[in-house]
PDB file of C-alpha atoms in Angstrom:
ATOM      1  CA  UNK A  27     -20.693  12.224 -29.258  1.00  0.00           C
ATOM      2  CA  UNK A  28     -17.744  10.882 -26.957  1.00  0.00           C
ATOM      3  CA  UNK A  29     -18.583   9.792 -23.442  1.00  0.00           C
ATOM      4  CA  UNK A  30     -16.307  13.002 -22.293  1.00  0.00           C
ATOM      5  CA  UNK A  31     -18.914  14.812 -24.109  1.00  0.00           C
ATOM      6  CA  UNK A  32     -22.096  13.128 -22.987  1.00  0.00           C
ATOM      7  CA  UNK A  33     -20.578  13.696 -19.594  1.00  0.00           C
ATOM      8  CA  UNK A  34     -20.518  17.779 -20.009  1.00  0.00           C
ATOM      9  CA  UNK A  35     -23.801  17.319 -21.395  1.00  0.00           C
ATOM     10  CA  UNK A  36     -25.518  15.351 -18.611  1.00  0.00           C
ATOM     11  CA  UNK A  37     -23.579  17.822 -16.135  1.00  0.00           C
ATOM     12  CA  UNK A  38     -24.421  21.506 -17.950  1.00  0.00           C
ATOM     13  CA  UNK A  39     -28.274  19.855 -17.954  1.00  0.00           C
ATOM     14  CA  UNK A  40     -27.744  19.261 -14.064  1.00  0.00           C
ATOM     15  CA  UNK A  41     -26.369  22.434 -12.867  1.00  0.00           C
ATOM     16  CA  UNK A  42     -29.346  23.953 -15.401  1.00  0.00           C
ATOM     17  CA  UNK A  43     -31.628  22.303 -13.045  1.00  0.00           C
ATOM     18  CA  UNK A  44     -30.238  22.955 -10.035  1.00  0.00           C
ATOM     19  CA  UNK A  45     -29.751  26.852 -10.416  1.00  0.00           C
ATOM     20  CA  UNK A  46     -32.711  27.604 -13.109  1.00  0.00           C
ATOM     21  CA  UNK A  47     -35.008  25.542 -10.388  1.00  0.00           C
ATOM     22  CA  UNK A  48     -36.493  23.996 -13.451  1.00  0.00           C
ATOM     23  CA  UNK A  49     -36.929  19.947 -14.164  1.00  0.00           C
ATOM     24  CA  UNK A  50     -34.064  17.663 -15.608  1.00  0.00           C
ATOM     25  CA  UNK A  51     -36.524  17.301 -19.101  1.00  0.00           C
ATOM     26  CA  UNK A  52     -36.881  21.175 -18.999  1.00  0.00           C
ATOM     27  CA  UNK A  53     -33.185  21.627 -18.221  1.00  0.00           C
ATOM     28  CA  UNK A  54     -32.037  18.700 -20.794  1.00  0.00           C
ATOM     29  CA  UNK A  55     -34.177  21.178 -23.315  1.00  0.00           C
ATOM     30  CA  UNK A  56     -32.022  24.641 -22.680  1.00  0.00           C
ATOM     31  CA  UNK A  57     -29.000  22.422 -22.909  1.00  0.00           C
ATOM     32  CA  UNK A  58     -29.647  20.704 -26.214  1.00  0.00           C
ATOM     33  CA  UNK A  59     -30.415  22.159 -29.212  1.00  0.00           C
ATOM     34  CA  UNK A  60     -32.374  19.912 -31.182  1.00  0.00           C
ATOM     35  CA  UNK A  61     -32.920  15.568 -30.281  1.00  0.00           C
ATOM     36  CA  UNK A  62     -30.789  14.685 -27.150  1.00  0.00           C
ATOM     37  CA  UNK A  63     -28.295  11.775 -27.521  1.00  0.00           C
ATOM     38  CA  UNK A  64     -30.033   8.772 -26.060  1.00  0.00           C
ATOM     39  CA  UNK A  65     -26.682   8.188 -23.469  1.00  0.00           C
ATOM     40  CA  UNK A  66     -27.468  11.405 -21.805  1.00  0.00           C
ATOM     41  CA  UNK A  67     -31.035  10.732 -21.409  1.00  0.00           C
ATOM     42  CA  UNK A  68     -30.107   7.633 -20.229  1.00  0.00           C
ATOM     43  CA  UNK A  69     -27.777   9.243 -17.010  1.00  0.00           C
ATOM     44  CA  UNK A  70     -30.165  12.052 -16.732  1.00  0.00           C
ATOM     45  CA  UNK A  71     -33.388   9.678 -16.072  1.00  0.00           C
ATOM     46  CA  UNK A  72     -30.809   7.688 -14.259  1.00  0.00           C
ATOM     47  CA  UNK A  73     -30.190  10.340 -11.941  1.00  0.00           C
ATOM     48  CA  UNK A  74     -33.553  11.755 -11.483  1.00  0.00           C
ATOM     49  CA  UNK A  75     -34.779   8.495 -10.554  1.00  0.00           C
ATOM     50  CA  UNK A  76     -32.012   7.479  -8.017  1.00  0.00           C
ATOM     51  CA  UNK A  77     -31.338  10.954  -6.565  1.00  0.00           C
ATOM     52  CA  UNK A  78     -31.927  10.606  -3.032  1.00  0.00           C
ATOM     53  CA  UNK A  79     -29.372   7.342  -2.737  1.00  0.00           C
ATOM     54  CA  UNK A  80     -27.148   9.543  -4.972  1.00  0.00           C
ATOM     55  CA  UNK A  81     -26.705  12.773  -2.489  1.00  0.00           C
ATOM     56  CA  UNK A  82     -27.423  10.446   0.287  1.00  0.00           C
ATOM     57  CA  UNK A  83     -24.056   9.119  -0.727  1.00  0.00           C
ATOM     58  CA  UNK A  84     -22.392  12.441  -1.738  1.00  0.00           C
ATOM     59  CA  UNK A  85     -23.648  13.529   1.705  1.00  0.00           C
ATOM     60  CA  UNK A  86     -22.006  10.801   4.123  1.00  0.00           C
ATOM     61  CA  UNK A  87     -18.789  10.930   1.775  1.00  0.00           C
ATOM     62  CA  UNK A  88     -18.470  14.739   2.888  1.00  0.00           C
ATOM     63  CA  UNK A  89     -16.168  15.149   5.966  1.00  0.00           C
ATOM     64  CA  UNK A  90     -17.456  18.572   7.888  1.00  0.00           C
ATOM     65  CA  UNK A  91     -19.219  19.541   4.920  1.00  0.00           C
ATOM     66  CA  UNK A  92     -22.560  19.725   3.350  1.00  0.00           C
ATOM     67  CA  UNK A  93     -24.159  18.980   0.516  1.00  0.00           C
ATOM     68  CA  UNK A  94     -26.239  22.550   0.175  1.00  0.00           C
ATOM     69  CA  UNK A  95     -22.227  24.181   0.297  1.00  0.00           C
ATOM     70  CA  UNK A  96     -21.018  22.612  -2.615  1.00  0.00           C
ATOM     71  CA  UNK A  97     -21.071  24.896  -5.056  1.00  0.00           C
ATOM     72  CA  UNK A  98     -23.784  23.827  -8.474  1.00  0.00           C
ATOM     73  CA  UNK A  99     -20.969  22.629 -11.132  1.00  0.00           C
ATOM     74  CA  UNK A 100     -19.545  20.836  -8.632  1.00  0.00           C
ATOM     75  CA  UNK A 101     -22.209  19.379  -7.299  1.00  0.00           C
ATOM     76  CA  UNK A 102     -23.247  18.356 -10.708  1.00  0.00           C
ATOM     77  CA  UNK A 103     -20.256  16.873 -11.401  1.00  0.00           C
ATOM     78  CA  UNK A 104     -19.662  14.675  -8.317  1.00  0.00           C
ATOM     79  CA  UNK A 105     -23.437  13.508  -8.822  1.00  0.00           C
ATOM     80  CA  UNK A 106     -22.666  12.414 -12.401  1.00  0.00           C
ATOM     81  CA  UNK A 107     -19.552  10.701 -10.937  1.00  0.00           C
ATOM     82  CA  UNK A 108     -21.811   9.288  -8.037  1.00  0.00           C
ATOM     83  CA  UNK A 109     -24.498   8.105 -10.521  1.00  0.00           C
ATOM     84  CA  UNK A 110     -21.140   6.458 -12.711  1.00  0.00           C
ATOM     85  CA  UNK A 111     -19.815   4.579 -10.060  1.00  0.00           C
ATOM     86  CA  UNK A 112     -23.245   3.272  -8.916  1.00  0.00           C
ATOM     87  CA  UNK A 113     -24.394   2.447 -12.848  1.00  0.00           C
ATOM     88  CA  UNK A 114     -20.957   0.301 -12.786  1.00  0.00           C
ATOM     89  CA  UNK A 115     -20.321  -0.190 -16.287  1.00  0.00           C
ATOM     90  CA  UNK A 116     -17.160   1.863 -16.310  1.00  0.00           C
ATOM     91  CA  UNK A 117     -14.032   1.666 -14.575  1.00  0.00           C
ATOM     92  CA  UNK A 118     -14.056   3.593 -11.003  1.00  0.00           C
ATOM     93  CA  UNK A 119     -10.586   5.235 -12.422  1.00  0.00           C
ATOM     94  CA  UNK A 120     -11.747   6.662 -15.326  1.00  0.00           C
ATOM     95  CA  UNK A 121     -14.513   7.940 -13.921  1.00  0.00           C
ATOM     96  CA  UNK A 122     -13.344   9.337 -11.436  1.00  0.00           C
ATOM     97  CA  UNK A 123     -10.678  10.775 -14.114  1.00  0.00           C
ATOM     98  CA  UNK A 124     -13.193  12.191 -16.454  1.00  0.00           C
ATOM     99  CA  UNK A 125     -15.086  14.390 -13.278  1.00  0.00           C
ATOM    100  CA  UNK A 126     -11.962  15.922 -12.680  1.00  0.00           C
ATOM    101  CA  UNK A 127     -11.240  16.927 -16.132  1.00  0.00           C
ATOM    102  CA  UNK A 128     -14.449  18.191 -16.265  1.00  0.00           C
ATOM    103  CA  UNK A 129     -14.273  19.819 -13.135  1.00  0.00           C
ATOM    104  CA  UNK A 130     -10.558  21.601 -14.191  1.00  0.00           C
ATOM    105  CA  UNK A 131     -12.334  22.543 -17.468  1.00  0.00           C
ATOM    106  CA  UNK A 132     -15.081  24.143 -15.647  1.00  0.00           C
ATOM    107  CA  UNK A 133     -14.822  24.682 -12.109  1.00  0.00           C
ATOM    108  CA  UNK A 134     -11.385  24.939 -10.891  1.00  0.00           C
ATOM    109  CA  UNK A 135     -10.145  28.720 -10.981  1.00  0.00           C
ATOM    110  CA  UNK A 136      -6.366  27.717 -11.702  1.00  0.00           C
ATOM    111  CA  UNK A 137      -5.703  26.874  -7.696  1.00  0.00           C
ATOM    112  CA  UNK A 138      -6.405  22.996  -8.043  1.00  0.00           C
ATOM    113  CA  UNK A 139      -8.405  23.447  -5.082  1.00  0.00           C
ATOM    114  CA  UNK A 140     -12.020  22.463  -6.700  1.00  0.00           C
ATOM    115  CA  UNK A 141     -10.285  19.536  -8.342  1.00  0.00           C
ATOM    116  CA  UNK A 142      -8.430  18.614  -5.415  1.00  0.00           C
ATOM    117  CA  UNK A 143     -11.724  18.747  -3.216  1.00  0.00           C
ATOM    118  CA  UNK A 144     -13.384  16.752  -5.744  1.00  0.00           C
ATOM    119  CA  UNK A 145     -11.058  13.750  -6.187  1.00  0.00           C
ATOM    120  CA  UNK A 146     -10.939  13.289  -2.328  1.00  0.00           C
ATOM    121  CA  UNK A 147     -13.955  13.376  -2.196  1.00  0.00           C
ATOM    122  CA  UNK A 148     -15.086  11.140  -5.130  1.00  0.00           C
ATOM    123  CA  UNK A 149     -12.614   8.721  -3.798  1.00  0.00           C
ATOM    124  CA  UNK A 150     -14.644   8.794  -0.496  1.00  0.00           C
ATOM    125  CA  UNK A 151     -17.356   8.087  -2.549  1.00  0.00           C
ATOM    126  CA  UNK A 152     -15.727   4.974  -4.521  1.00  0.00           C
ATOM    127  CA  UNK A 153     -15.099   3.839  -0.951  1.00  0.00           C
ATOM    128  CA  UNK A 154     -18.791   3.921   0.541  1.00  0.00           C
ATOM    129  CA  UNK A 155     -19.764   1.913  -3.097  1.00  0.00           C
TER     130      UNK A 155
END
């Protein structure tokens, strides 16, 4: 699997989560078919286990926004980022990069304005870390 990959793994199992009200495990389940690569169980538990600091940082980065408005794939995304940036074992440019490929692959409706949103606000984000 490529890390672009893992990514839209890790965030598909997210937004399962978040809108199916279900677990990460359970979610990580509907998303893969078969044994999960061990890099997105890695973010996932990650994630799960650091969630609070993550949207507590996602939440002061927002500027006359709240967290509960962001919309689930986007919110999934920018906590994948958030969880990245914290984990620092990659460059804050590429992964800020990859989340908005990700998000023009799956969130953006043609008007830049999810991916636009996104990068100011994971560079908000890159700031507070």
């Amino acid at each position: 699997m490529t890390r672009r990959e893992i990514r839209t793994v890790v965030m598909q199992a997210l937004y399962t989560a978040d809108f199916n009200d279900l677990s990460v495990e359970e979610a990580l389940e509907v998303v893969c078919e078969g044994e999960p690569n061990e890099a997105v169980v890695k973010y996932l538990k990650y994630i799960e286990n650091n969630l609070e600091k993550i949207d507590g940082i996602i939440s002061s980065a927002l500027h006359n926004y709240s967290l509960a408005r962001l919309n689930l794939v986007d919110k999934a995304i920018v906590r994948l980022a958030t969880a990245e940036l914290l984990m620092k074992e990659t460059d804050k440019k590429i992964i800020i990069n990859e989340a908005l490929e990700i998000t023009k692959e799956y969130s953006d409706t043609g008007d830049h304005k999810a991916t636009a949103f996104n990068n100011k606000l994971l560079d908000n984000i890159s700031k507070i870390i």
